[in-house]
Short mmCIF file of C-alpha atoms and ligand atoms in Angstrom, two decimals:
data_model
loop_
_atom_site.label_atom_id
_atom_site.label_comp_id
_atom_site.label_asym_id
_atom_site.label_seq_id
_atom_site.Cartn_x
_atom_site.Cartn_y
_atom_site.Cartn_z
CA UNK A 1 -26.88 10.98 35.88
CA UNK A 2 -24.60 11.62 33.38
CA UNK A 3 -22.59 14.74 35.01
CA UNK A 4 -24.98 17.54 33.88
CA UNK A 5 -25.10 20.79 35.63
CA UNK A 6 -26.06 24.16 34.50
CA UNK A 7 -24.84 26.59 36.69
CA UNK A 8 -25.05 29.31 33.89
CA UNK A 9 -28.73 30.42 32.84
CA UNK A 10 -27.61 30.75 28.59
CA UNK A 11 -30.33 30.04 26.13
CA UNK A 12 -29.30 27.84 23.70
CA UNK A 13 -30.79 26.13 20.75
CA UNK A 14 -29.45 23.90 18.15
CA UNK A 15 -30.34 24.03 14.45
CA UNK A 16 -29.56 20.26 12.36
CA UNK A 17 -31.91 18.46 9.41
CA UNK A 18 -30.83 14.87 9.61
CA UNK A 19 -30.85 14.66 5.74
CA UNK A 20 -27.63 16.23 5.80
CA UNK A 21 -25.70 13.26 6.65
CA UNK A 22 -27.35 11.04 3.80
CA UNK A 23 -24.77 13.23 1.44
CA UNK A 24 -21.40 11.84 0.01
CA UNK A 25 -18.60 13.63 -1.60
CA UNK A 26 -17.49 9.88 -2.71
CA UNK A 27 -15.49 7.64 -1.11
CA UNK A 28 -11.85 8.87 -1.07
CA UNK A 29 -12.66 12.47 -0.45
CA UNK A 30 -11.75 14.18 3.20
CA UNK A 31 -15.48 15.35 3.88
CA UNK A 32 -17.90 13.15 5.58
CA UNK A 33 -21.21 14.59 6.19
CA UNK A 34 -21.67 11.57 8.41
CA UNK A 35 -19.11 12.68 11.38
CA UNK A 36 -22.10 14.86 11.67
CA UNK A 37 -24.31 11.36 12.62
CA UNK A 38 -21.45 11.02 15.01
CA UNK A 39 -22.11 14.28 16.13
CA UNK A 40 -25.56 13.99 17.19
CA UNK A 41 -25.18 10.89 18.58
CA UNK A 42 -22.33 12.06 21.04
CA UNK A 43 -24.74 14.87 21.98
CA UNK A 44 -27.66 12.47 22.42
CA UNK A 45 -26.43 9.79 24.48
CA UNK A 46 -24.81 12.60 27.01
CA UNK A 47 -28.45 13.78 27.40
CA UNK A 48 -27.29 17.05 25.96
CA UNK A 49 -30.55 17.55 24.01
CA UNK A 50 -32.83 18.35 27.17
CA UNK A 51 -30.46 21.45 27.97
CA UNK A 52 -30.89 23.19 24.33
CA UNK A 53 -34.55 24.25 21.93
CA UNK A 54 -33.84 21.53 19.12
CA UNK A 55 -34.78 22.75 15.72
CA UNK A 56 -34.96 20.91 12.30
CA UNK A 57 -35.22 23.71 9.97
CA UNK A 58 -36.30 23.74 6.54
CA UNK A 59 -33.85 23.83 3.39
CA UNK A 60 -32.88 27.36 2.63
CA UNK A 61 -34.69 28.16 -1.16
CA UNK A 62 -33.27 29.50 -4.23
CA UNK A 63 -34.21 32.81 -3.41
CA UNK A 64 -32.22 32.99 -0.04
CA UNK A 65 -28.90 31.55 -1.35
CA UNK A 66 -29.65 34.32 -3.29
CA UNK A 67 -28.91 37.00 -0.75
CA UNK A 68 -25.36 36.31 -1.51
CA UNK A 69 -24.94 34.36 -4.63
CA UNK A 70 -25.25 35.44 -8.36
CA UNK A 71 -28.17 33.72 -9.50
CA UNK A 72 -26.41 32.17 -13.22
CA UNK A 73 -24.08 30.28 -10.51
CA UNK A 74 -27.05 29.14 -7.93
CA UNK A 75 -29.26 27.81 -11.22
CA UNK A 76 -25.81 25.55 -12.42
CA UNK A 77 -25.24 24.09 -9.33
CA UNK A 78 -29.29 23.84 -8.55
CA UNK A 79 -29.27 21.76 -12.27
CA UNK A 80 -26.21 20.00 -12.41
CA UNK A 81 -25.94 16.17 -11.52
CA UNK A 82 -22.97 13.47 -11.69
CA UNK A 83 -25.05 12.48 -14.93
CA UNK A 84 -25.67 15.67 -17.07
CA UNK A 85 -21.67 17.45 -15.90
CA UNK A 86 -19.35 18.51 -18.42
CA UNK A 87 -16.49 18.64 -17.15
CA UNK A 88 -14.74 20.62 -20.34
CA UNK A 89 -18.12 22.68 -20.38
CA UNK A 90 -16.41 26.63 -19.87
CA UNK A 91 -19.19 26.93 -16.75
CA UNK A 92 -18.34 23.80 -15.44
CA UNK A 93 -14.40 25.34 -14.83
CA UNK A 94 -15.00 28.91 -14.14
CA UNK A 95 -17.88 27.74 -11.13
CA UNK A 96 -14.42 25.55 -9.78
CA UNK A 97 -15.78 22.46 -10.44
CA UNK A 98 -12.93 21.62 -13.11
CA UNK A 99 -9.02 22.20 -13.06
CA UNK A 100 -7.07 19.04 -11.88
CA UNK A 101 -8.74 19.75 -8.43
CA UNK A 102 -11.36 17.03 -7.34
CA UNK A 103 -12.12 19.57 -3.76
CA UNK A 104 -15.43 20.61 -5.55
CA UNK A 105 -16.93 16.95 -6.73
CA UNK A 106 -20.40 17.15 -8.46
CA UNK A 107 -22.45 14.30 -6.29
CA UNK A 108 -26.12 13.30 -5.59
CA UNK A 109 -28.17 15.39 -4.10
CA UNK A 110 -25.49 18.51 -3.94
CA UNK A 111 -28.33 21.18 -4.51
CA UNK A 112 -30.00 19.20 -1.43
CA UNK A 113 -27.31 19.29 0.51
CA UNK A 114 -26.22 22.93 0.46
CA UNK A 115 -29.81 24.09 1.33
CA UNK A 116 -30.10 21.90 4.11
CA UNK A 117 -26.88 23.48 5.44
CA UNK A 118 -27.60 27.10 4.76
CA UNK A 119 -30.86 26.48 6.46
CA UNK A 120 -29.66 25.14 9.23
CA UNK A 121 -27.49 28.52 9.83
CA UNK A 122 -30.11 30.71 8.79
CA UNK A 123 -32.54 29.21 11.63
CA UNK A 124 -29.40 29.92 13.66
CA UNK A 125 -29.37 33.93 12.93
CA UNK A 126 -33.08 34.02 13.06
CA UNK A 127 -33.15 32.42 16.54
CA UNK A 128 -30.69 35.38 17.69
CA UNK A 129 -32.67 38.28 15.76
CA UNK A 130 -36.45 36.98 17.54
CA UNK A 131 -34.28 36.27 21.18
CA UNK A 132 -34.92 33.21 21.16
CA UNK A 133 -31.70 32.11 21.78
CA UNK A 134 -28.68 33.57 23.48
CA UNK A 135 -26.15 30.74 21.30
CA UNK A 136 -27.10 29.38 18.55
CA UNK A 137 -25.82 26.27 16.84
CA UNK A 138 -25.41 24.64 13.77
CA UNK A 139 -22.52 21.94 13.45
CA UNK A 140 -23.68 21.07 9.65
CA UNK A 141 -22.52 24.70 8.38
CA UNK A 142 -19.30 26.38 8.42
CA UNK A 143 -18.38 26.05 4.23
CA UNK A 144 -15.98 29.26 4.66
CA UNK A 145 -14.41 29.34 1.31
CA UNK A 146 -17.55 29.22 -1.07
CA UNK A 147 -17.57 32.47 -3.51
CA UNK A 148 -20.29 34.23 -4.43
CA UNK A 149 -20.21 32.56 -8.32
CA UNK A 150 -17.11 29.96 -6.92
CA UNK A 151 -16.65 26.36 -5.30
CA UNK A 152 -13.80 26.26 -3.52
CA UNK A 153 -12.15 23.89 -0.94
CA UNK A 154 -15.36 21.81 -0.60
CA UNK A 155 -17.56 24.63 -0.49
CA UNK A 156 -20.69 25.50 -2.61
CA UNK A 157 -22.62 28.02 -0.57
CA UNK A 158 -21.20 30.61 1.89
CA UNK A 159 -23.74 29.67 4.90
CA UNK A 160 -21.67 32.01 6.78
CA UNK A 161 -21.92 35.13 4.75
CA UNK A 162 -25.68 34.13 4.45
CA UNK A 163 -26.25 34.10 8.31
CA UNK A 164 -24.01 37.50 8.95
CA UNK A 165 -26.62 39.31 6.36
CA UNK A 166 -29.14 38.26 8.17
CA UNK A 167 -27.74 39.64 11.54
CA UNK A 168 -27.12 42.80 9.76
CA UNK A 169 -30.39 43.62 9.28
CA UNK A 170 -30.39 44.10 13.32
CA UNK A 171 -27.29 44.61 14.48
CA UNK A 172 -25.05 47.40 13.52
CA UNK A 173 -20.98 45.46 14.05
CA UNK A 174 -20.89 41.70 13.79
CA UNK A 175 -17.62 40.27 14.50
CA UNK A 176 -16.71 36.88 12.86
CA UNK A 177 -14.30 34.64 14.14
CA UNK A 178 -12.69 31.50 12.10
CA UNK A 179 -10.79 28.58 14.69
CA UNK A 180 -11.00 26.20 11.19
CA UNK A 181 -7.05 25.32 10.16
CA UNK A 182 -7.71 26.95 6.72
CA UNK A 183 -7.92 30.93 6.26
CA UNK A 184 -11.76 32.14 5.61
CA UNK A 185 -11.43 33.73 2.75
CA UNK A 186 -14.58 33.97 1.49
CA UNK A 187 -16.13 35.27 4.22
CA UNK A 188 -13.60 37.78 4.26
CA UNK A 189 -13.57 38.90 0.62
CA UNK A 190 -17.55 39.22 1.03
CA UNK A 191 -17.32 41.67 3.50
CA UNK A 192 -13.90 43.31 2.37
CA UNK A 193 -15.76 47.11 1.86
CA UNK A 194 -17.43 47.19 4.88
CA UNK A 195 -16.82 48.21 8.20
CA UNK A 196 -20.74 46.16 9.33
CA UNK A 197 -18.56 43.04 10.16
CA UNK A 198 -14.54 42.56 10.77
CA UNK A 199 -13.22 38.84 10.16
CA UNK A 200 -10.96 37.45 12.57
CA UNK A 201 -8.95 34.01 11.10
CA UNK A 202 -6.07 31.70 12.92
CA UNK A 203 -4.79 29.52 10.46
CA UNK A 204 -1.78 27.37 9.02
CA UNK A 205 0.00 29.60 6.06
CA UNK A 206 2.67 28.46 4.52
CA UNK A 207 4.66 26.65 2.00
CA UNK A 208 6.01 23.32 2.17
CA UNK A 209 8.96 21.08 1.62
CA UNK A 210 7.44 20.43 -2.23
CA UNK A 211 6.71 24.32 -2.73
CA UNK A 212 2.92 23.99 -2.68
CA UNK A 213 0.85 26.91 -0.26
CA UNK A 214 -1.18 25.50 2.28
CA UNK A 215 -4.89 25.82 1.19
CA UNK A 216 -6.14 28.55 0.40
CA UNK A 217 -2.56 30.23 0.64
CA UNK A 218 -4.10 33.32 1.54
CA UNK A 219 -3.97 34.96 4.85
CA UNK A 220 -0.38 36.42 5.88
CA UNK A 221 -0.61 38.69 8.83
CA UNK A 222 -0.36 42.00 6.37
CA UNK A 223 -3.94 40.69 4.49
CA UNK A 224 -5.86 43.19 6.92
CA UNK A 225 -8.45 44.28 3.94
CA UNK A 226 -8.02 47.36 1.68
CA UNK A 227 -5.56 49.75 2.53
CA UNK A 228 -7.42 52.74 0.76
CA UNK A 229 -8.67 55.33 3.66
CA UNK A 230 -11.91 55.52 0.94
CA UNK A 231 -13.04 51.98 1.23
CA UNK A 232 -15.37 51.33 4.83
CA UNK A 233 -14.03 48.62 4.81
CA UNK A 234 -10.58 49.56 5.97
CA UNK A 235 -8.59 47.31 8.43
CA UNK A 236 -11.34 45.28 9.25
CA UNK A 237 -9.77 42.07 8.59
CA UNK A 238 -7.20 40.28 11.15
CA UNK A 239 -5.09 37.18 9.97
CA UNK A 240 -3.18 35.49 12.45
CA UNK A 241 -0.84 33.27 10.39
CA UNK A 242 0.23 29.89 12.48
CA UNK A 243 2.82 27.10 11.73
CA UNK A 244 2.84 23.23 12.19
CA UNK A 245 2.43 21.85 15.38
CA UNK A 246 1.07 24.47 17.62
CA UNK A 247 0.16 23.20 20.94
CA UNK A 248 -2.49 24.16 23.71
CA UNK A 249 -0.80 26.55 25.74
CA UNK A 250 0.46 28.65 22.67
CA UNK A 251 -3.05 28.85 20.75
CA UNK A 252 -5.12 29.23 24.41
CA UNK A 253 -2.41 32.20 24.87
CA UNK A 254 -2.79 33.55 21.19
CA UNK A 255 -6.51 33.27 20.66
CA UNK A 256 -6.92 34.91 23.97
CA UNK A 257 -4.88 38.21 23.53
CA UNK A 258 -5.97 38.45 20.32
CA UNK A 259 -9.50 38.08 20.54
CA UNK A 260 -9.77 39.87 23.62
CA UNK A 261 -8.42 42.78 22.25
CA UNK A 262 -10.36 42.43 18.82
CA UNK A 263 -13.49 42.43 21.01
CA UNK A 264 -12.56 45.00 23.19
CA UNK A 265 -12.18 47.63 20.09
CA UNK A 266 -14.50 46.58 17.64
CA UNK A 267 -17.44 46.31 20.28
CA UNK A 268 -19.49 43.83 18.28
CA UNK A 269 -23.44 43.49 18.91
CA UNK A 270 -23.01 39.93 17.55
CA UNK A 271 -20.48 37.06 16.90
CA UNK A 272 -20.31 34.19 14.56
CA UNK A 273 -17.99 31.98 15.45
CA UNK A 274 -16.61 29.04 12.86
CA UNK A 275 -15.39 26.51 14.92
CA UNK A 276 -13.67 24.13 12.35
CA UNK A 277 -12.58 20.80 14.04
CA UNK A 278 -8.98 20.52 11.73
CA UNK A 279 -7.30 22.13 13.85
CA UNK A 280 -7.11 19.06 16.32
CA UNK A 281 -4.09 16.78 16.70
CA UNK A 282 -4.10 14.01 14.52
CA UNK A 283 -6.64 15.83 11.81
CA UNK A 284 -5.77 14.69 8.41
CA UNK A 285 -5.90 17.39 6.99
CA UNK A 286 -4.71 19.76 9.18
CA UNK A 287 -0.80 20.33 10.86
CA UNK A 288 -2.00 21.44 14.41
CA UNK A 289 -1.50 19.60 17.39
CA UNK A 290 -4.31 20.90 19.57
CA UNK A 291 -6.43 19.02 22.25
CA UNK A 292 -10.32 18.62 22.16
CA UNK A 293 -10.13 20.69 25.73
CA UNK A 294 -7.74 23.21 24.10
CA UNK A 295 -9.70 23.78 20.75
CA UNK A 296 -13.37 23.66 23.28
CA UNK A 297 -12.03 26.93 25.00
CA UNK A 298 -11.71 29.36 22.35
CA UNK A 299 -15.70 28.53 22.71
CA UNK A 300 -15.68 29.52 26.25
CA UNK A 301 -13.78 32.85 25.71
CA UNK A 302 -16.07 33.76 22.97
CA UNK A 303 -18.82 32.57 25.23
CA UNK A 304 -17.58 34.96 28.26
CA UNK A 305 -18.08 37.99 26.36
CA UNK A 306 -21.80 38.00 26.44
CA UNK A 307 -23.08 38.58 23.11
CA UNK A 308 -25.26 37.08 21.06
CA UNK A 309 -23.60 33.86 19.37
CA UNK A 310 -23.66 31.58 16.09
CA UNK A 311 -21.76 28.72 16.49
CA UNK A 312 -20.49 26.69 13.45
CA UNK A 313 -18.84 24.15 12.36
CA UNK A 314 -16.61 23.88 9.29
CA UNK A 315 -13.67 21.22 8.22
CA UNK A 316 -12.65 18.34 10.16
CA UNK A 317 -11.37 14.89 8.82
CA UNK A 318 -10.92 12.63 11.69
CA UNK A 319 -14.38 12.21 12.17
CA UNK A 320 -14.49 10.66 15.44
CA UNK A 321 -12.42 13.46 16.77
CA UNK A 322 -14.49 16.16 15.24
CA UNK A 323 -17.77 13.98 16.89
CA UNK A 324 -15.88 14.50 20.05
CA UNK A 325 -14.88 18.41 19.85
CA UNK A 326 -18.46 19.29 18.79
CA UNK A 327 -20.04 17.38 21.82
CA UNK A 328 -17.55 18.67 24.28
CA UNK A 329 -18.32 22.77 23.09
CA UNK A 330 -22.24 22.26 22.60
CA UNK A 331 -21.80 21.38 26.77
CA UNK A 332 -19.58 24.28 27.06
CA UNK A 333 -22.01 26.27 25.48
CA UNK A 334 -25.08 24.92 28.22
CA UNK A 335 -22.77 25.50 30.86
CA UNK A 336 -22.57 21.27 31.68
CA UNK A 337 -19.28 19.14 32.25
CA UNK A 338 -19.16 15.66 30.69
CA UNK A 339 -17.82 12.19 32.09
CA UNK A 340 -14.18 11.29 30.32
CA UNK A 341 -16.14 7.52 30.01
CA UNK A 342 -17.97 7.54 27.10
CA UNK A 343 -21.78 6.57 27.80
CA UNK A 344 -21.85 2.41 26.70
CA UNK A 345 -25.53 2.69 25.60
CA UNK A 346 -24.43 4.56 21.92
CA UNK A 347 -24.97 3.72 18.89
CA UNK A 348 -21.65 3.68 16.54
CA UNK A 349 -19.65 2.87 19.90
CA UNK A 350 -17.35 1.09 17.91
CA UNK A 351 -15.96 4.13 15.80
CA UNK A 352 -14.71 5.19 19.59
CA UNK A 353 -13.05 1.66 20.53
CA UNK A 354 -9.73 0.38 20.04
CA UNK A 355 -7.89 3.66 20.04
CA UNK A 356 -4.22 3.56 21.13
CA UNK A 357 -5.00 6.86 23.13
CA UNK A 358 -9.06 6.85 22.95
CA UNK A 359 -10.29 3.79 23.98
CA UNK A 360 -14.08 4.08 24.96
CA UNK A 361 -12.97 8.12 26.24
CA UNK A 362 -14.21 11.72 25.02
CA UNK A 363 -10.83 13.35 25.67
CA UNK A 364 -8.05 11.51 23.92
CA UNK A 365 -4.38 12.68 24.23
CA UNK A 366 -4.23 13.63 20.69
CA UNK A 367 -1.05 15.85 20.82
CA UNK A 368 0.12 12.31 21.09
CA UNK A 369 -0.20 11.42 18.37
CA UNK A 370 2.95 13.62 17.07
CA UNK A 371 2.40 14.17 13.81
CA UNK A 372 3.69 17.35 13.61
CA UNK A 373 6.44 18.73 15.19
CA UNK A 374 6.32 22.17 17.07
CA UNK A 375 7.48 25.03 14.58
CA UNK A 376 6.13 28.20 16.49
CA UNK A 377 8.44 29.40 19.12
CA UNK A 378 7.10 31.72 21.97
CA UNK A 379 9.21 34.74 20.56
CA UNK A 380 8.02 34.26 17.23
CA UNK A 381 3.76 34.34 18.77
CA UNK A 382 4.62 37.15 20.49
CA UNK A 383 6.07 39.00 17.77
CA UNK A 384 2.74 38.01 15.57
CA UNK A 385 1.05 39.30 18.72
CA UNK A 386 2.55 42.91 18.34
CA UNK A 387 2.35 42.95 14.74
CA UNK A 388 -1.27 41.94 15.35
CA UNK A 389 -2.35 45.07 18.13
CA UNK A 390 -0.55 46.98 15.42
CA UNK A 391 -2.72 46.06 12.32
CA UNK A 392 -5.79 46.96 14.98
CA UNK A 393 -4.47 50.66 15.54
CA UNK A 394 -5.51 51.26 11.34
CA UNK A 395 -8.82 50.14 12.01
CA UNK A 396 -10.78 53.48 12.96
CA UNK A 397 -12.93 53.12 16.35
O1 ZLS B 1 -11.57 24.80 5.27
O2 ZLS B 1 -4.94 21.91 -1.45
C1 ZLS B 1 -5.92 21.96 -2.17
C2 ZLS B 1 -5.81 22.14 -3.67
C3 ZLS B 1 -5.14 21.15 -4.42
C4 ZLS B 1 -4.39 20.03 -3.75
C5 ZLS B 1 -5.30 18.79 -3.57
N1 ZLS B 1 -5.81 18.33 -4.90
C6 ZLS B 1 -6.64 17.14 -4.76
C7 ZLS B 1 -6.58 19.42 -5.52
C8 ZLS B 1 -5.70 20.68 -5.71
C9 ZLS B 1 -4.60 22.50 -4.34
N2 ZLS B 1 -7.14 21.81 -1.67
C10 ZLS B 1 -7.41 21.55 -0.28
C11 ZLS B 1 -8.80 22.06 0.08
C12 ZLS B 1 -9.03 22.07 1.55
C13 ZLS B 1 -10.43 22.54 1.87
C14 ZLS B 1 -10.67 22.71 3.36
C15 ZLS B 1 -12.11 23.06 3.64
C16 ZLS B 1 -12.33 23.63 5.05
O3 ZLS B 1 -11.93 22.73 6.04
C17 ZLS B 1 -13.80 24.04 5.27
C18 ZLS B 1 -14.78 22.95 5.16
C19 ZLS B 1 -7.27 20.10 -0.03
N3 ZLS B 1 -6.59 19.57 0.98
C20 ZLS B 1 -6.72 18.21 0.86
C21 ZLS B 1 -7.47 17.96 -0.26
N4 ZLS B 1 -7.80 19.14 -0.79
C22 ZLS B 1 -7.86 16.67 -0.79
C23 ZLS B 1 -7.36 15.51 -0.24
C24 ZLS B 1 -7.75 14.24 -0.79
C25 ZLS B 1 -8.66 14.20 -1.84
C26 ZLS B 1 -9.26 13.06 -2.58
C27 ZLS B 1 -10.61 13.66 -2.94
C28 ZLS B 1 -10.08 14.96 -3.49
C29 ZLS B 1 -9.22 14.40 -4.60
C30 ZLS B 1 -8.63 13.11 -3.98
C31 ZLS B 1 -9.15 15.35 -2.38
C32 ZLS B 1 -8.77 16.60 -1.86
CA1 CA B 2 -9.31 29.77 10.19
ZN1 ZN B 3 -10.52 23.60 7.11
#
């Protein structure tokens, strides 16, 4: 009825507590938990839900964030509350809730919040460890640049690094890929000394017209982890550097080669994949110019090489757009094609109405929207390209 057809047998489940989306970071801050209401809703009203195991898992505890996190940092952020911060308290700055920055804001329920994610991505990685699942997917997770005793860029607790231990226990390589506009640096610096798991990240780096580094301002193409033939962890980072305005054919070109190859030599027994919606056209954070079909099949390569999958989300700040992109891959990921005409029967209709370019559809034109004009040429990719096969040969097979 509503264009569903499964012509490839994958098993896959998908991980979400509800409770998430009750969270706010307050009003004039970029992340809204409830594009993830959005989300579900999409996914719903397609009839999506009767081709995937739903799961609502539990909050992850104390002891679990613990796998990553020093424990002084997970009892601060477990104790503090909008009432009882300090914000000229010396813990209160070095755990990155101070500075000038408001990225990190203490809210309601934050300790709620980042257990509900983190269990959502555990449940994930457990479903792949018991075979359960051949993709599984949580949309809620995806906070790339948490530390393990430091907020950063809107992130509390490294779900990520969380879920890859888990995997570890079973699987000898895991291979983590980051599609998010910002570099993942904190899932990179948590595995920087070991060869167990190699992070992959396409990102925008660089400065602008006012001198300021595109967050995190990390990730130039010659960040490819310690240098030192000692350390395990040798070459087993890849950063693929981008600037403004990339379009579809240049990142389905890029992400292609490079992944491929990535794949191909690092023979992973698992992938995690953070699929970060800001690097969509019209994203207001981001400087891409991608398409919801464009960004959807980095999902499908990662999908065609047959190994066990996490699938995450991450940033996104359009959030009808990122509502959109997540619907569109969790179909990819069953193997089903979805009408253009949105289904009329949804609730929240409305926040997909009256769009210059969207009206009522799942696949706007949003390189349209032209915010951001085209600063990659082809020579330039395929000079990244080389530079990036070259970085691989220093990685020992
Ligand atoms: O990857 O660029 C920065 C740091 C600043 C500039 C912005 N000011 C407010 C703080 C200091 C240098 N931070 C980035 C963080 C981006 C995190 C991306 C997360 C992820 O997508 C994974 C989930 C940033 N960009 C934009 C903002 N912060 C930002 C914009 C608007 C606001 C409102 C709320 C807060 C303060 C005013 C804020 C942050
Ligand atoms: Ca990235
Ligand atoms: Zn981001």
């Amino acid at each position: 009825e509503y264009g569903l057809e499964r012509p490839q047998g994958y098993n896959v489940s998908f991980h979400y507590n509800p409770h998430v989306e009750y969270h706010h970071f307050g009003s004039s801050h970029p992340m809204k938990p409830w594009r993830l209401t959005l989300t579900k809703q999409l996914v719903l009203s397609y009839g999506l839900e009767y081709t995937m195991d739903l799961y609502e898992p539990r909050p992850a505890s104390f002891n679990e964030l613990a796998i990553f996190h020093d424990r002084e940092y997970l009892s601060y952020l477990s104790e503090i509350t909008p009432q009882n911060a300090k914000p000229d308290d010396s813990q209160y700055i070095a755990y990155g809730f101070g500075g000038d920055s408001n990225d990190c804001p203490v809210f309601d329920g934050l300790w709620n919040y980042v257990s509900l994610y983190t269990g959502a991505s555990m449940s994930a990685a457990y479903n792949l460890l018991n075979k359960q699942s051949d993709i599984a997917i949580n949309w809620s997770g995806g906070l790339h640049h948490a530390k393990k005793n430091l907020a950063s860029g809107f992130c509390y607790v490294n779900d990520i690094v969380i879920a890859i231990q888990l995997l570890l226990t079973q699987h000898q390589r895991v291979l983590y890929i980051d599609i998010d506009v910002h570099h993942g640096d904190g899932v990179e610096q948590a595995f920087e000394s070991t060869d167990r798991v190699f992070t992959l990240s396409y990102h925008k780096y660089g400065i602008d017209r006012h001198g300021w580094p595109f967050f995190p301002g990390t990730g130039n193409i010659d960040e490819m982890g310690p240098k030192d033939p000692a350390n395990r962890g040798k070459a087993h980072s890849l950063n693929i550097p981008i600037d403004d305005g990339i379009d579809d054919h240049q990142y389905k070109w890029l992400f292609r080669t490079v992944t491929s190859k990535v794949v191909e030599k690092y023979n992973p027994q698992a992938i995690v994949l953070q699929s970060g919606a800001d690097s969509l056209g019209g994203d207001r954070l981001g400087r891409f110019n991608l398409n919801i079909k464009a960004h959807g099949s980095c999902i499908e390569t990662v999908k065609s090489f047959g190994r066990p999958l996490v699938l995450i989300g991450g940033g996104g700040y359009t959030p009808r757009n990122v509502a959109r992109t997540w619907c569109h891959e969790t179909a990819v990921c069953v193997g089903a094609t979805l009408h253009n005409d949105l289904p009329t029967h949804i609730p929240y209709l409305q926040a997909f109405q009256g769009e210059e370019n969207g009206d009522g559809i799942l696949y706007p034109d949003l390189h349209n929207t032209k915010r951001h004009d085209n600063l990659n040429t082809d020579p330039a990719l395929h000079k990244l390209v080389e530079k990036a096969m070259e970085n691989l040969r220093y990685m020992e097979g």
